[in-house]
Amino acid sequence: MDATFWALVGLVIFLALMVYVKVPGMITRSLDDRAGKIRDELEQARRLREEAQQLLAEYQRKRKEAEKEAADIVESARHEADMLVREAKQKTEEYVARRTALAEQKIGQAERDAVNEVRSNAVDIAVAAARKLLADKVDATVAEKLFKSSVQDVKTRLN
Protein backbone atom coordinates (compact mmCIF):
# COMPACT_ATOMS: atom_id res chain seq x y z
CA MET A 1 0.00 0.00 0.00
CA ASP A 2 1.47 3.13 -0.97
CA ALA A 3 1.13 6.73 0.25
CA THR A 4 -1.43 7.69 -2.36
CA PHE A 5 -3.82 5.07 -1.04
CA TRP A 6 -3.39 6.31 2.54
CA ALA A 7 -3.85 9.89 1.38
CA LEU A 8 -7.11 8.80 -0.29
CA VAL A 9 -8.26 6.98 2.86
CA GLY A 10 -7.38 10.03 4.98
CA LEU A 11 -9.31 12.25 2.61
CA VAL A 12 -12.39 10.00 2.70
CA ILE A 13 -12.25 9.84 6.52
CA PHE A 14 -11.85 13.63 6.66
CA LEU A 15 -14.83 14.15 4.33
CA ALA A 16 -16.94 11.66 6.32
CA LEU A 17 -16.01 13.44 9.54
CA MET A 18 -17.00 16.72 7.97
CA VAL A 19 -20.41 15.34 6.90
CA TYR A 20 -20.88 13.77 10.35
CA VAL A 21 -20.15 17.10 12.10
CA LYS A 22 -22.47 18.82 9.57
CA VAL A 23 -19.84 21.23 8.29
CA PRO A 24 -21.45 21.54 4.83
CA GLY A 25 -24.73 22.63 6.50
CA MET A 26 -22.85 25.15 8.60
CA ILE A 27 -21.07 26.45 5.52
CA THR A 28 -24.37 26.61 3.63
CA ARG A 29 -26.07 28.36 6.53
CA SER A 30 -23.16 30.78 6.85
CA LEU A 31 -23.28 31.47 3.11
CA ASP A 32 -27.08 31.85 3.27
CA ASP A 33 -26.76 34.25 6.20
CA ARG A 34 -24.10 36.20 4.35
CA ALA A 35 -26.26 36.24 1.21
CA GLY A 36 -29.19 37.49 3.32
CA LYS A 37 -27.05 40.24 4.81
CA ILE A 38 -25.83 41.21 1.34
CA ARG A 39 -29.45 41.16 0.08
CA ASP A 40 -30.53 43.35 3.03
CA GLU A 41 -27.64 45.72 2.42
CA LEU A 42 -28.53 45.90 -1.29
CA GLU A 43 -32.19 46.58 -0.40
CA GLN A 44 -31.15 49.25 2.08
CA ALA A 45 -28.80 50.75 -0.51
CA ARG A 46 -31.68 50.74 -3.04
CA ARG A 47 -33.98 52.49 -0.54
CA LEU A 48 -31.27 55.03 0.33
CA ARG A 49 -30.71 55.63 -3.38
CA GLU A 50 -34.45 56.21 -3.92
CA GLU A 51 -34.57 58.56 -0.93
CA ALA A 52 -31.53 60.38 -2.24
CA GLN A 53 -33.17 60.72 -5.66
CA GLN A 54 -36.37 62.00 -4.05
CA LEU A 55 -34.38 64.49 -1.97
CA LEU A 56 -32.44 65.54 -5.05
CA ALA A 57 -35.67 66.04 -6.99
CA GLU A 58 -37.17 68.00 -4.10
CA TYR A 59 -34.10 70.21 -3.75
CA GLN A 60 -34.02 70.79 -7.50
CA ARG A 61 -37.70 71.77 -7.38
CA LYS A 62 -37.03 74.08 -4.41
CA ARG A 63 -34.04 75.55 -6.23
CA LYS A 64 -36.16 76.22 -9.32
CA GLU A 65 -38.85 77.79 -7.15
CA ALA A 66 -36.24 79.93 -5.39
CA GLU A 67 -34.74 80.98 -8.74
CA LYS A 68 -38.22 81.85 -10.04
CA GLU A 69 -38.98 83.77 -6.85
CA ALA A 70 -35.66 85.59 -7.10
CA ALA A 71 -36.38 86.44 -10.74
CA ASP A 72 -39.83 87.68 -9.74
CA ILE A 73 -38.33 89.79 -6.97
CA VAL A 74 -35.73 91.24 -9.36
CA GLU A 75 -38.43 91.96 -11.95
CA SER A 76 -40.63 93.56 -9.31
CA ALA A 77 -37.72 95.67 -8.04
CA ARG A 78 -36.85 96.68 -11.61
CA HIS A 79 -40.48 97.62 -12.28
CA GLU A 80 -40.68 99.58 -9.02
CA ALA A 81 -37.39 101.35 -9.79
CA ASP A 82 -38.65 102.28 -13.26
CA MET A 83 -41.87 103.56 -11.74
CA LEU A 84 -39.94 105.60 -9.15
CA VAL A 85 -37.71 107.05 -11.89
CA ARG A 86 -40.76 108.01 -13.97
CA GLU A 87 -42.45 109.50 -10.91
CA ALA A 88 -39.32 111.43 -9.94
CA LYS A 89 -38.92 112.68 -13.51
CA GLN A 90 -42.57 113.76 -13.61
CA LYS A 91 -42.27 115.53 -10.24
CA THR A 92 -39.07 117.23 -11.38
CA GLU A 93 -40.72 118.40 -14.59
CA GLU A 94 -43.71 119.69 -12.61
CA TYR A 95 -41.38 121.47 -10.19
CA VAL A 96 -39.44 123.03 -13.05
CA ALA A 97 -42.70 124.07 -14.72
CA ARG A 98 -43.98 125.65 -11.50
CA ARG A 99 -40.69 127.43 -10.91
CA THR A 100 -40.64 128.62 -14.54
CA ALA A 101 -44.21 129.90 -14.28
CA LEU A 102 -43.36 131.63 -10.99
CA ALA A 103 -40.25 133.18 -12.53
CA GLU A 104 -42.29 134.33 -15.54
CA GLN A 105 -44.89 135.85 -13.20
CA LYS A 106 -42.14 137.66 -11.28
CA ILE A 107 -40.60 138.87 -14.55
CA GLY A 108 -44.02 140.05 -15.78
CA GLN A 109 -44.67 141.84 -12.48
CA ALA A 110 -41.21 143.41 -12.63
CA GLU A 111 -41.91 144.57 -16.21
CA ARG A 112 -45.27 146.05 -15.16
CA ASP A 113 -43.64 147.74 -12.17
CA ALA A 114 -40.87 149.11 -14.38
CA VAL A 115 -43.37 150.38 -17.00
CA ASN A 116 -45.49 151.97 -14.25
CA GLU A 117 -42.43 153.56 -12.70
CA VAL A 118 -41.30 154.89 -16.09
CA ARG A 119 -44.81 156.25 -16.73
CA SER A 120 -44.92 157.79 -13.27
CA ASN A 121 -41.53 159.39 -13.80
CA ALA A 122 -42.58 160.58 -17.27
CA VAL A 123 -45.76 162.10 -15.84
CA ASP A 124 -43.78 163.78 -13.06
CA ILE A 125 -41.27 165.13 -15.56
CA ALA A 126 -44.06 166.25 -17.93
CA VAL A 127 -45.91 167.96 -15.07
CA ALA A 128 -42.72 169.67 -13.93
CA ALA A 129 -41.93 170.76 -17.49
CA ALA A 130 -45.48 171.97 -18.05
CA ARG A 131 -45.39 173.89 -14.76
CA LYS A 132 -42.14 175.52 -15.71
CA LEU A 133 -43.36 176.38 -19.21
CA LEU A 134 -46.64 177.68 -17.88
CA ALA A 135 -44.90 179.60 -15.16
CA ASP A 136 -42.65 181.22 -17.73
CA LYS A 137 -45.45 182.08 -20.24
CA VAL A 138 -48.53 182.63 -18.14
CA ASP A 139 -49.17 185.67 -16.05
CA ALA A 140 -51.54 185.87 -13.05
CA THR A 141 -54.76 186.51 -14.98
CA VAL A 142 -54.16 183.69 -17.43
CA ALA A 143 -53.23 181.39 -14.54
CA GLU A 144 -56.48 182.22 -12.82
CA LYS A 145 -58.46 181.46 -15.97
CA LEU A 146 -56.61 178.16 -16.47
CA PHE A 147 -57.22 177.20 -12.84
CA LYS A 148 -60.95 177.91 -13.13
CA SER A 149 -61.24 175.94 -16.39
CA SER A 150 -59.32 172.99 -14.88
CA VAL A 151 -61.59 172.95 -11.83
CA GLN A 152 -64.61 173.06 -14.16
CA ASP A 153 -63.20 170.12 -16.19
CA VAL A 154 -62.68 168.10 -13.00
CA LYS A 155 -66.24 168.80 -11.88
CA THR A 156 -67.71 167.70 -15.23
CA ARG A 157 -65.61 164.54 -15.30
CA LEU A 158 -66.50 163.59 -11.74
CA ASN A 159 -70.22 163.80 -12.49
PDB file of C-alpha atoms in Angstrom:
ATOM      1  CA  MET A   1       0.000   0.000   0.000  1.00  0.00           C
ATOM      2  CA  ASP A   2       1.469   3.126  -0.968  1.00  0.00           C
ATOM      3  CA  ALA A   3       1.129   6.730   0.250  1.00  0.00           C
ATOM      4  CA  THR A   4      -1.427   7.687  -2.356  1.00  0.00           C
ATOM      5  CA  PHE A   5      -3.818   5.069  -1.040  1.00  0.00           C
ATOM      6  CA  TRP A   6      -3.395   6.307   2.537  1.00  0.00           C
ATOM      7  CA  ALA A   7      -3.849   9.888   1.381  1.00  0.00           C
ATOM      8  CA  LEU A   8      -7.115   8.802  -0.287  1.00  0.00           C
ATOM      9  CA  VAL A   9      -8.258   6.985   2.855  1.00  0.00           C
ATOM     10  CA  GLY A  10      -7.380  10.029   4.984  1.00  0.00           C
ATOM     11  CA  LEU A  11      -9.310  12.250   2.611  1.00  0.00           C
ATOM     12  CA  VAL A  12     -12.395  10.001   2.700  1.00  0.00           C
ATOM     13  CA  ILE A  13     -12.253   9.841   6.519  1.00  0.00           C
ATOM     14  CA  PHE A  14     -11.846  13.628   6.659  1.00  0.00           C
ATOM     15  CA  LEU A  15     -14.829  14.148   4.327  1.00  0.00           C
ATOM     16  CA  ALA A  16     -16.936  11.658   6.317  1.00  0.00           C
ATOM     17  CA  LEU A  17     -16.014  13.444   9.536  1.00  0.00           C
ATOM     18  CA  MET A  18     -17.001  16.723   7.966  1.00  0.00           C
ATOM     19  CA  VAL A  19     -20.406  15.340   6.900  1.00  0.00           C
ATOM     20  CA  TYR A  20     -20.881  13.768  10.352  1.00  0.00           C
ATOM     21  CA  VAL A  21     -20.154  17.102  12.102  1.00  0.00           C
ATOM     22  CA  LYS A  22     -22.472  18.822   9.573  1.00  0.00           C
ATOM     23  CA  VAL A  23     -19.840  21.227   8.286  1.00  0.00           C
ATOM     24  CA  PRO A  24     -21.450  21.541   4.827  1.00  0.00           C
ATOM     25  CA  GLY A  25     -24.731  22.626   6.500  1.00  0.00           C
ATOM     26  CA  MET A  26     -22.851  25.149   8.603  1.00  0.00           C
ATOM     27  CA  ILE A  27     -21.075  26.448   5.516  1.00  0.00           C
ATOM     28  CA  THR A  28     -24.369  26.608   3.626  1.00  0.00           C
ATOM     29  CA  ARG A  29     -26.069  28.359   6.528  1.00  0.00           C
ATOM     30  CA  SER A  30     -23.158  30.776   6.849  1.00  0.00           C
ATOM     31  CA  LEU A  31     -23.278  31.466   3.111  1.00  0.00           C
ATOM     32  CA  ASP A  32     -27.084  31.853   3.265  1.00  0.00           C
ATOM     33  CA  ASP A  33     -26.756  34.250   6.202  1.00  0.00           C
ATOM     34  CA  ARG A  34     -24.103  36.200   4.353  1.00  0.00           C
ATOM     35  CA  ALA A  35     -26.262  36.237   1.208  1.00  0.00           C
ATOM     36  CA  GLY A  36     -29.193  37.491   3.324  1.00  0.00           C
ATOM     37  CA  LYS A  37     -27.050  40.244   4.809  1.00  0.00           C
ATOM     38  CA  ILE A  38     -25.835  41.207   1.340  1.00  0.00           C
ATOM     39  CA  ARG A  39     -29.452  41.157   0.076  1.00  0.00           C
ATOM     40  CA  ASP A  40     -30.526  43.352   3.030  1.00  0.00           C
ATOM     41  CA  GLU A  41     -27.642  45.725   2.417  1.00  0.00           C
ATOM     42  CA  LEU A  42     -28.534  45.896  -1.289  1.00  0.00           C
ATOM     43  CA  GLU A  43     -32.194  46.578  -0.400  1.00  0.00           C
ATOM     44  CA  GLN A  44     -31.149  49.254   2.082  1.00  0.00           C
ATOM     45  CA  ALA A  45     -28.803  50.755  -0.506  1.00  0.00           C
ATOM     46  CA  ARG A  46     -31.677  50.744  -3.042  1.00  0.00           C
ATOM     47  CA  ARG A  47     -33.979  52.490  -0.538  1.00  0.00           C
ATOM     48  CA  LEU A  48     -31.275  55.026   0.328  1.00  0.00           C
ATOM     49  CA  ARG A  49     -30.709  55.626  -3.375  1.00  0.00           C
ATOM     50  CA  GLU A  50     -34.446  56.206  -3.917  1.00  0.00           C
ATOM     51  CA  GLU A  51     -34.574  58.558  -0.930  1.00  0.00           C
ATOM     52  CA  ALA A  52     -31.528  60.384  -2.237  1.00  0.00           C
ATOM     53  CA  GLN A  53     -33.173  60.716  -5.662  1.00  0.00           C
ATOM     54  CA  GLN A  54     -36.365  61.996  -4.046  1.00  0.00           C
ATOM     55  CA  LEU A  55     -34.375  64.491  -1.974  1.00  0.00           C
ATOM     56  CA  LEU A  56     -32.441  65.537  -5.055  1.00  0.00           C
ATOM     57  CA  ALA A  57     -35.670  66.038  -6.993  1.00  0.00           C
ATOM     58  CA  GLU A  58     -37.169  67.998  -4.098  1.00  0.00           C
ATOM     59  CA  TYR A  59     -34.105  70.209  -3.753  1.00  0.00           C
ATOM     60  CA  GLN A  60     -34.017  70.793  -7.497  1.00  0.00           C
ATOM     61  CA  ARG A  61     -37.699  71.772  -7.381  1.00  0.00           C
ATOM     62  CA  LYS A  62     -37.032  74.079  -4.414  1.00  0.00           C
ATOM     63  CA  ARG A  63     -34.035  75.551  -6.227  1.00  0.00           C
ATOM     64  CA  LYS A  64     -36.158  76.220  -9.323  1.00  0.00           C
ATOM     65  CA  GLU A  65     -38.853  77.787  -7.154  1.00  0.00           C
ATOM     66  CA  ALA A  66     -36.236  79.926  -5.394  1.00  0.00           C
ATOM     67  CA  GLU A  67     -34.745  80.976  -8.737  1.00  0.00           C
ATOM     68  CA  LYS A  68     -38.216  81.847 -10.035  1.00  0.00           C
ATOM     69  CA  GLU A  69     -38.985  83.768  -6.855  1.00  0.00           C
ATOM     70  CA  ALA A  70     -35.657  85.592  -7.103  1.00  0.00           C
ATOM     71  CA  ALA A  71     -36.380  86.441 -10.743  1.00  0.00           C
ATOM     72  CA  ASP A  72     -39.833  87.683  -9.740  1.00  0.00           C
ATOM     73  CA  ILE A  73     -38.327  89.794  -6.971  1.00  0.00           C
ATOM     74  CA  VAL A  74     -35.733  91.238  -9.363  1.00  0.00           C
ATOM     75  CA  GLU A  75     -38.428  91.961 -11.953  1.00  0.00           C
ATOM     76  CA  SER A  76     -40.632  93.558  -9.309  1.00  0.00           C
ATOM     77  CA  ALA A  77     -37.723  95.670  -8.041  1.00  0.00           C
ATOM     78  CA  ARG A  78     -36.853  96.678 -11.609  1.00  0.00           C
ATOM     79  CA  HIS A  79     -40.482  97.618 -12.283  1.00  0.00           C
ATOM     80  CA  GLU A  80     -40.678  99.582  -9.024  1.00  0.00           C
ATOM     81  CA  ALA A  81     -37.390 101.352  -9.788  1.00  0.00           C
ATOM     82  CA  ASP A  82     -38.652 102.281 -13.257  1.00  0.00           C
ATOM     83  CA  MET A  83     -41.866 103.560 -11.740  1.00  0.00           C
ATOM     84  CA  LEU A  84     -39.940 105.597  -9.149  1.00  0.00           C
ATOM     85  CA  VAL A  85     -37.714 107.046 -11.886  1.00  0.00           C
ATOM     86  CA  ARG A  86     -40.759 108.006 -13.969  1.00  0.00           C
ATOM     87  CA  GLU A  87     -42.451 109.499 -10.914  1.00  0.00           C
ATOM     88  CA  ALA A  88     -39.322 111.428  -9.935  1.00  0.00           C
ATOM     89  CA  LYS A  89     -38.924 112.678 -13.508  1.00  0.00           C
ATOM     90  CA  GLN A  90     -42.566 113.764 -13.607  1.00  0.00           C
ATOM     91  CA  LYS A  91     -42.269 115.534 -10.243  1.00  0.00           C
ATOM     92  CA  THR A  92     -39.067 117.227 -11.385  1.00  0.00           C
ATOM     93  CA  GLU A  93     -40.724 118.399 -14.588  1.00  0.00           C
ATOM     94  CA  GLU A  94     -43.711 119.691 -12.611  1.00  0.00           C
ATOM     95  CA  TYR A  95     -41.376 121.466 -10.188  1.00  0.00           C
ATOM     96  CA  VAL A  96     -39.438 123.033 -13.045  1.00  0.00           C
ATOM     97  CA  ALA A  97     -42.699 124.072 -14.725  1.00  0.00           C
ATOM     98  CA  ARG A  98     -43.983 125.647 -11.499  1.00  0.00           C
ATOM     99  CA  ARG A  99     -40.685 127.432 -10.913  1.00  0.00           C
ATOM    100  CA  THR A 100     -40.635 128.621 -14.536  1.00  0.00           C
ATOM    101  CA  ALA A 101     -44.210 129.904 -14.276  1.00  0.00           C
ATOM    102  CA  LEU A 102     -43.358 131.627 -10.992  1.00  0.00           C
ATOM    103  CA  ALA A 103     -40.251 133.179 -12.530  1.00  0.00           C
ATOM    104  CA  GLU A 104     -42.291 134.328 -15.544  1.00  0.00           C
ATOM    105  CA  GLN A 105     -44.887 135.852 -13.203  1.00  0.00           C
ATOM    106  CA  LYS A 106     -42.142 137.659 -11.283  1.00  0.00           C
ATOM    107  CA  ILE A 107     -40.599 138.870 -14.549  1.00  0.00           C
ATOM    108  CA  GLY A 108     -44.019 140.048 -15.783  1.00  0.00           C
ATOM    109  CA  GLN A 109     -44.671 141.838 -12.484  1.00  0.00           C
ATOM    110  CA  ALA A 110     -41.206 143.414 -12.627  1.00  0.00           C
ATOM    111  CA  GLU A 111     -41.908 144.574 -16.207  1.00  0.00           C
ATOM    112  CA  ARG A 112     -45.266 146.049 -15.161  1.00  0.00           C
ATOM    113  CA  ASP A 113     -43.645 147.742 -12.165  1.00  0.00           C
ATOM    114  CA  ALA A 114     -40.868 149.108 -14.376  1.00  0.00           C
ATOM    115  CA  VAL A 115     -43.372 150.378 -16.995  1.00  0.00           C
ATOM    116  CA  ASN A 116     -45.492 151.966 -14.252  1.00  0.00           C
ATOM    117  CA  GLU A 117     -42.435 153.561 -12.696  1.00  0.00           C
ATOM    118  CA  VAL A 118     -41.297 154.885 -16.090  1.00  0.00           C
ATOM    119  CA  ARG A 119     -44.813 156.250 -16.727  1.00  0.00           C
ATOM    120  CA  SER A 120     -44.919 157.789 -13.271  1.00  0.00           C
ATOM    121  CA  ASN A 121     -41.525 159.392 -13.804  1.00  0.00           C
ATOM    122  CA  ALA A 122     -42.583 160.580 -17.272  1.00  0.00           C
ATOM    123  CA  VAL A 123     -45.763 162.098 -15.839  1.00  0.00           C
ATOM    124  CA  ASP A 124     -43.785 163.776 -13.060  1.00  0.00           C
ATOM    125  CA  ILE A 125     -41.269 165.129 -15.564  1.00  0.00           C
ATOM    126  CA  ALA A 126     -44.062 166.248 -17.927  1.00  0.00           C
ATOM    127  CA  VAL A 127     -45.908 167.964 -15.074  1.00  0.00           C
ATOM    128  CA  ALA A 128     -42.721 169.665 -13.926  1.00  0.00           C
ATOM    129  CA  ALA A 129     -41.927 170.755 -17.492  1.00  0.00           C
ATOM    130  CA  ALA A 130     -45.478 171.972 -18.046  1.00  0.00           C
ATOM    131  CA  ARG A 131     -45.391 173.890 -14.756  1.00  0.00           C
ATOM    132  CA  LYS A 132     -42.139 175.519 -15.712  1.00  0.00           C
ATOM    133  CA  LEU A 133     -43.363 176.381 -19.213  1.00  0.00           C
ATOM    134  CA  LEU A 134     -46.645 177.680 -17.883  1.00  0.00           C
ATOM    135  CA  ALA A 135     -44.904 179.598 -15.156  1.00  0.00           C
ATOM    136  CA  ASP A 136     -42.647 181.216 -17.731  1.00  0.00           C
ATOM    137  CA  LYS A 137     -45.447 182.083 -20.237  1.00  0.00           C
ATOM    138  CA  VAL A 138     -48.528 182.629 -18.141  1.00  0.00           C
ATOM    139  CA  ASP A 139     -49.171 185.666 -16.052  1.00  0.00           C
ATOM    140  CA  ALA A 140     -51.538 185.871 -13.053  1.00  0.00           C
ATOM    141  CA  THR A 141     -54.756 186.508 -14.979  1.00  0.00           C
ATOM    142  CA  VAL A 142     -54.163 183.691 -17.435  1.00  0.00           C
ATOM    143  CA  ALA A 143     -53.226 181.386 -14.544  1.00  0.00           C
ATOM    144  CA  GLU A 144     -56.483 182.223 -12.825  1.00  0.00           C
ATOM    145  CA  LYS A 145     -58.463 181.458 -15.973  1.00  0.00           C
ATOM    146  CA  LEU A 146     -56.614 178.158 -16.468  1.00  0.00           C
ATOM    147  CA  PHE A 147     -57.222 177.199 -12.843  1.00  0.00           C
ATOM    148  CA  LYS A 148     -60.951 177.908 -13.129  1.00  0.00           C
ATOM    149  CA  SER A 149     -61.244 175.944 -16.388  1.00  0.00           C
ATOM    150  CA  SER A 150     -59.321 172.995 -14.879  1.00  0.00           C
ATOM    151  CA  VAL A 151     -61.593 172.949 -11.831  1.00  0.00           C
ATOM    152  CA  GLN A 152     -64.609 173.058 -14.163  1.00  0.00           C
ATOM    153  CA  ASP A 153     -63.199 170.120 -16.187  1.00  0.00           C
ATOM    154  CA  VAL A 154     -62.682 168.104 -13.000  1.00  0.00           C
ATOM    155  CA  LYS A 155     -66.238 168.799 -11.881  1.00  0.00           C
ATOM    156  CA  THR A 156     -67.712 167.698 -15.226  1.00  0.00           C
ATOM    157  CA  ARG A 157     -65.608 164.537 -15.304  1.00  0.00           C
ATOM    158  CA  LEU A 158     -66.498 163.585 -11.743  1.00  0.00           C
ATOM    159  CA  ASN A 159     -70.220 163.800 -12.487  1.00  0.00           C
TER     160      ASN A 159
END
